[in-house]
PDB file of C-alpha atoms in Angstrom:
ATOM      1  CA  UNK A  28      28.710 -15.677-142.187  1.00 58.00           C
ATOM      2  CA  UNK A  29      26.626 -18.258-140.207  1.00 61.00           C
ATOM      3  CA  UNK A  30      29.946 -20.090-139.643  1.00 57.00           C
ATOM      4  CA  UNK A  31      31.339 -16.890-138.032  1.00 54.00           C
ATOM      5  CA  UNK A  32      28.237 -16.313-136.054  1.00 49.00           C
ATOM      6  CA  UNK A  33      28.184 -19.755-134.599  1.00 51.00           C
ATOM      7  CA  UNK A  34      31.899 -19.367-133.595  1.00 57.00           C
ATOM      8  CA  UNK A  35      31.259 -16.038-131.809  1.00 57.00           C
ATOM      9  CA  UNK A  36      28.334 -17.539-130.100  1.00 54.00           C
ATOM     10  CA  UNK A  37      30.380 -20.576-128.924  1.00 59.00           C
ATOM     11  CA  UNK A  38      33.242 -18.305-127.695  1.00 50.00           C
ATOM     12  CA  UNK A  39      30.880 -15.943-125.806  1.00 56.00           C
ATOM     13  CA  UNK A  40      29.297 -18.943-124.171  1.00 54.00           C
ATOM     14  CA  UNK A  41      32.726 -20.403-123.054  1.00 57.00           C
ATOM     15  CA  UNK A  42      33.855 -16.986-121.715  1.00 56.00           C
ATOM     16  CA  UNK A  43      30.769 -16.601-119.618  1.00 54.00           C
ATOM     17  CA  UNK A  44      31.017 -20.121-118.430  1.00 55.00           C
ATOM     18  CA  UNK A  45      34.525 -19.677-117.380  1.00 53.00           C
ATOM     19  CA  UNK A  46      33.814 -16.401-115.538  1.00 50.00           C
ATOM     20  CA  UNK A  47      31.045 -18.149-113.605  1.00 49.00           C
ATOM     21  CA  UNK A  48      33.438 -20.976-112.615  1.00 46.00           C
ATOM     22  CA  UNK A  49      36.043 -18.558-111.641  1.00 44.00           C
ATOM     23  CA  UNK A  50      33.692 -16.690-109.287  1.00 46.00           C
ATOM     24  CA  UNK A  51      32.542 -19.992-107.741  1.00 42.00           C
ATOM     25  CA  UNK A  52      36.134 -21.052-107.244  1.00 49.00           C
ATOM     26  CA  UNK A  53      36.999 -17.625-105.688  1.00 59.00           C
ATOM     27  CA  UNK A  54      34.107 -17.924-103.176  1.00 62.00           C
ATOM     28  CA  UNK A  55      35.154 -21.535-102.309  1.00 74.00           C
ATOM     29  CA  UNK A  56      38.629 -20.232-101.554  1.00 91.00           C
ATOM     30  CA  UNK A  57      37.573 -17.801 -99.012  1.00 95.00           C
ATOM     31  CA  UNK A  58      37.430 -18.382 -95.248  1.00 96.00           C
ATOM     32  CA  UNK A  59      35.649 -16.089 -92.665  1.00 97.00           C
ATOM     33  CA  UNK A  60      37.988 -15.373 -89.683  1.00 98.00           C
ATOM     34  CA  UNK A  61      36.411 -14.000 -86.540  1.00 98.00           C
ATOM     35  CA  UNK A  62      38.889 -12.262 -84.271  1.00 97.00           C
ATOM     36  CA  UNK A  63      38.411 -11.601 -80.554  1.00 97.00           C
ATOM     37  CA  UNK A  64      40.660  -8.956 -78.957  1.00 95.00           C
ATOM     38  CA  UNK A  65      41.484  -9.372 -75.350  1.00 95.00           C
ATOM     39  CA  UNK A  66      42.503  -6.151 -73.477  1.00 93.00           C
ATOM     40  CA  UNK A  67      45.514  -6.325 -71.226  1.00 93.00           C
ATOM     41  CA  UNK A  68      43.597  -5.233 -68.293  1.00 89.00           C
ATOM     42  CA  UNK A  69      39.956  -5.146 -67.156  1.00 83.00           C
ATOM     43  CA  UNK A  70      39.419  -1.475 -67.591  1.00 86.00           C
ATOM     44  CA  UNK A  71      36.556  -0.822 -70.041  1.00 87.00           C
ATOM     45  CA  UNK A  72      37.511   0.614 -73.382  1.00 90.00           C
ATOM     46  CA  UNK A  73      35.163   3.200 -74.919  1.00 92.00           C
ATOM     47  CA  UNK A  74      37.105   3.363 -78.278  1.00 92.00           C
ATOM     48  CA  UNK A  75      39.623   0.943 -79.930  1.00 94.00           C
ATOM     49  CA  UNK A  76      41.137   2.619 -83.087  1.00 95.00           C
ATOM     50  CA  UNK A  77      43.095   0.309 -85.386  1.00 97.00           C
ATOM     51  CA  UNK A  78      46.147   1.709 -86.854  1.00 96.00           C
ATOM     52  CA  UNK A  79      46.133   0.947 -90.528  1.00 95.00           C
ATOM     53  CA  UNK A  80      49.722   1.626 -91.385  1.00 95.00           C
ATOM     54  CA  UNK A  81      50.996  -1.038 -88.883  1.00 95.00           C
ATOM     55  CA  UNK A  82      48.054  -3.508 -88.797  1.00 97.00           C
ATOM     56  CA  UNK A  83      47.021  -6.047 -91.221  1.00 97.00           C
ATOM     57  CA  UNK A  84      47.174  -9.728 -92.611  1.00 98.00           C
ATOM     58  CA  UNK A  85      49.877 -10.865 -95.082  1.00 97.00           C
ATOM     59  CA  UNK A  86      49.207 -13.955 -97.170  1.00 97.00           C
ATOM     60  CA  UNK A  87      52.809 -15.535 -97.633  1.00 96.00           C
ATOM     61  CA  UNK A  88      51.436 -17.628-100.456  1.00 92.00           C
ATOM     62  CA  UNK A  89      50.050 -14.894-102.696  1.00 94.00           C
ATOM     63  CA  UNK A  90      51.912 -11.902-101.106  1.00 94.00           C
ATOM     64  CA  UNK A  91      48.547 -10.184-100.590  1.00 95.00           C
ATOM     65  CA  UNK A  92      48.113  -7.656 -97.837  1.00 96.00           C
ATOM     66  CA  UNK A  93      44.594  -7.176 -96.243  1.00 97.00           C
ATOM     67  CA  UNK A  94      43.798  -4.437 -93.817  1.00 97.00           C
ATOM     68  CA  UNK A  95      42.811  -5.458 -90.194  1.00 97.00           C
ATOM     69  CA  UNK A  96      39.119  -4.919 -89.786  1.00 96.00           C
ATOM     70  CA  UNK A  97      37.512  -2.355 -87.377  1.00 94.00           C
ATOM     71  CA  UNK A  98      36.340  -4.236 -84.401  1.00 94.00           C
ATOM     72  CA  UNK A  99      32.872  -3.911 -82.742  1.00 91.00           C
ATOM     73  CA  UNK A 100      32.899  -4.381 -79.117  1.00 86.00           C
ATOM     74  CA  UNK A 101      36.383  -6.190 -79.274  1.00 91.00           C
ATOM     75  CA  UNK A 102      35.454  -8.565 -82.114  1.00 95.00           C
ATOM     76  CA  UNK A 103      36.076  -8.262 -85.877  1.00 96.00           C
ATOM     77  CA  UNK A 104      35.373 -10.389 -88.818  1.00 97.00           C
ATOM     78  CA  UNK A 105      37.381 -10.460 -92.103  1.00 97.00           C
ATOM     79  CA  UNK A 106      37.074 -12.603 -95.171  1.00 97.00           C
ATOM     80  CA  UNK A 107      40.505 -13.919 -96.471  1.00 97.00           C
ATOM     81  CA  UNK A 108      41.753 -16.147 -99.210  1.00 96.00           C
ATOM     82  CA  UNK A 109      42.455 -19.530 -97.648  1.00 96.00           C
ATOM     83  CA  UNK A 110      46.185 -19.773 -96.925  1.00 96.00           C
ATOM     84  CA  UNK A 111      49.127 -19.130 -94.622  1.00 97.00           C
ATOM     85  CA  UNK A 112      49.270 -15.711 -92.935  1.00 98.00           C
ATOM     86  CA  UNK A 113      51.374 -13.492 -90.770  1.00 98.00           C
ATOM     87  CA  UNK A 114      49.630 -10.572 -89.144  1.00 97.00           C
ATOM     88  CA  UNK A 115      49.994  -7.704 -86.608  1.00 97.00           C
ATOM     89  CA  UNK A 116      47.385  -5.466 -84.885  1.00 97.00           C
ATOM     90  CA  UNK A 117      48.195  -2.223 -83.297  1.00 97.00           C
ATOM     91  CA  UNK A 118      45.461  -0.143 -81.879  1.00 96.00           C
ATOM     92  CA  UNK A 119      44.936   2.915 -79.715  1.00 96.00           C
ATOM     93  CA  UNK A 120      42.593   2.369 -76.898  1.00 94.00           C
ATOM     94  CA  UNK A 121      40.596   5.037 -75.038  1.00 94.00           C
ATOM     95  CA  UNK A 122      39.493   4.060 -71.625  1.00 92.00           C
ATOM     96  CA  UNK A 123      36.348   5.254 -69.681  1.00 90.00           C
ATOM     97  CA  UNK A 124      38.467   7.614 -67.616  1.00 91.00           C
ATOM     98  CA  UNK A 125      39.814   9.434 -70.781  1.00 92.00           C
ATOM     99  CA  UNK A 126      43.274   7.804 -70.697  1.00 94.00           C
ATOM    100  CA  UNK A 127      44.713   6.356 -73.913  1.00 95.00           C
ATOM    101  CA  UNK A 128      47.125   3.679 -74.449  1.00 95.00           C
ATOM    102  CA  UNK A 129      48.875   1.971 -77.563  1.00 97.00           C
ATOM    103  CA  UNK A 130      47.990  -1.703 -77.658  1.00 97.00           C
ATOM    104  CA  UNK A 131      49.704  -4.462 -79.863  1.00 97.00           C
ATOM    105  CA  UNK A 132      49.691  -7.980 -80.786  1.00 97.00           C
ATOM    106  CA  UNK A 133      52.585  -9.097 -82.766  1.00 96.00           C
ATOM    107  CA  UNK A 134      52.507 -12.869 -81.878  1.00 96.00           C
ATOM    108  CA  UNK A 135      52.094 -13.905 -85.525  1.00 97.00           C
ATOM    109  CA  UNK A 136      54.218 -11.492 -87.377  1.00 96.00           C
ATOM    110  CA  UNK A 137      56.989 -13.881 -88.402  1.00 96.00           C
ATOM    111  CA  UNK A 138      56.907 -16.827 -90.867  1.00 94.00           C
ATOM    112  CA  UNK A 139      57.755 -19.221 -88.148  1.00 95.00           C
ATOM    113  CA  UNK A 140      54.679 -18.153 -86.296  1.00 96.00           C
ATOM    114  CA  UNK A 141      52.240 -17.958 -89.150  1.00 97.00           C
ATOM    115  CA  UNK A 142      48.762 -19.486 -89.088  1.00 97.00           C
ATOM    116  CA  UNK A 143      47.080 -21.587 -91.684  1.00 96.00           C
ATOM    117  CA  UNK A 144      43.385 -20.972 -92.341  1.00 96.00           C
ATOM    118  CA  UNK A 145      41.833 -23.383 -94.715  1.00 94.00           C
ATOM    119  CA  UNK A 146      38.265 -24.032 -93.374  1.00 96.00           C
ATOM    120  CA  UNK A 147      35.318 -22.049 -94.244  1.00 96.00           C
ATOM    121  CA  UNK A 148      35.155 -20.418 -90.873  1.00 97.00           C
ATOM    122  CA  UNK A 149      38.074 -19.845 -88.513  1.00 97.00           C
ATOM    123  CA  UNK A 150      38.406 -17.881 -85.187  1.00 97.00           C
ATOM    124  CA  UNK A 151      41.363 -16.592 -83.120  1.00 97.00           C
ATOM    125  CA  UNK A 152      41.799 -14.853 -79.722  1.00 97.00           C
ATOM    126  CA  UNK A 153      44.466 -12.172 -79.610  1.00 97.00           C
ATOM    127  CA  UNK A 154      45.905 -10.874 -76.358  1.00 96.00           C
ATOM    128  CA  UNK A 155      46.629  -7.088 -76.868  1.00 96.00           C
ATOM    129  CA  UNK A 156      49.606  -5.966 -74.811  1.00 96.00           C
ATOM    130  CA  UNK A 157      50.464  -2.306 -73.759  1.00 95.00           C
ATOM    131  CA  UNK A 158      53.235  -0.732 -75.652  1.00 94.00           C
ATOM    132  CA  UNK A 159      55.423   1.782 -73.606  1.00 74.00           C
TER     133      UNK A 159
END
């Protein structure tokens, strides 16, 4: 009986230790990416609404898809697993005068244009283009 209790205690300790290591490893594998969106013209935008169905990051190593974050004053931040990514952002912009326009940046949506993010913090500037 003492032998079984000892084995259970050791197994529980090993499981807890491996779970803690896994969490530390996961955190060490993350990168925080800051994205600055540049509008195609100088008109002030009152609202920029990301289209979730067409926007996002795709990790070509793990096949994971991550949604594009909602920007705050044309800047957004997202935590991603370090790796190689393709991505697209598509948004509907509403300007001060009430007009709307569909904007897109698909400069990095092919494997040949993929970006590698491996540092703790990364940043990128994306030029949005008007879609007719």
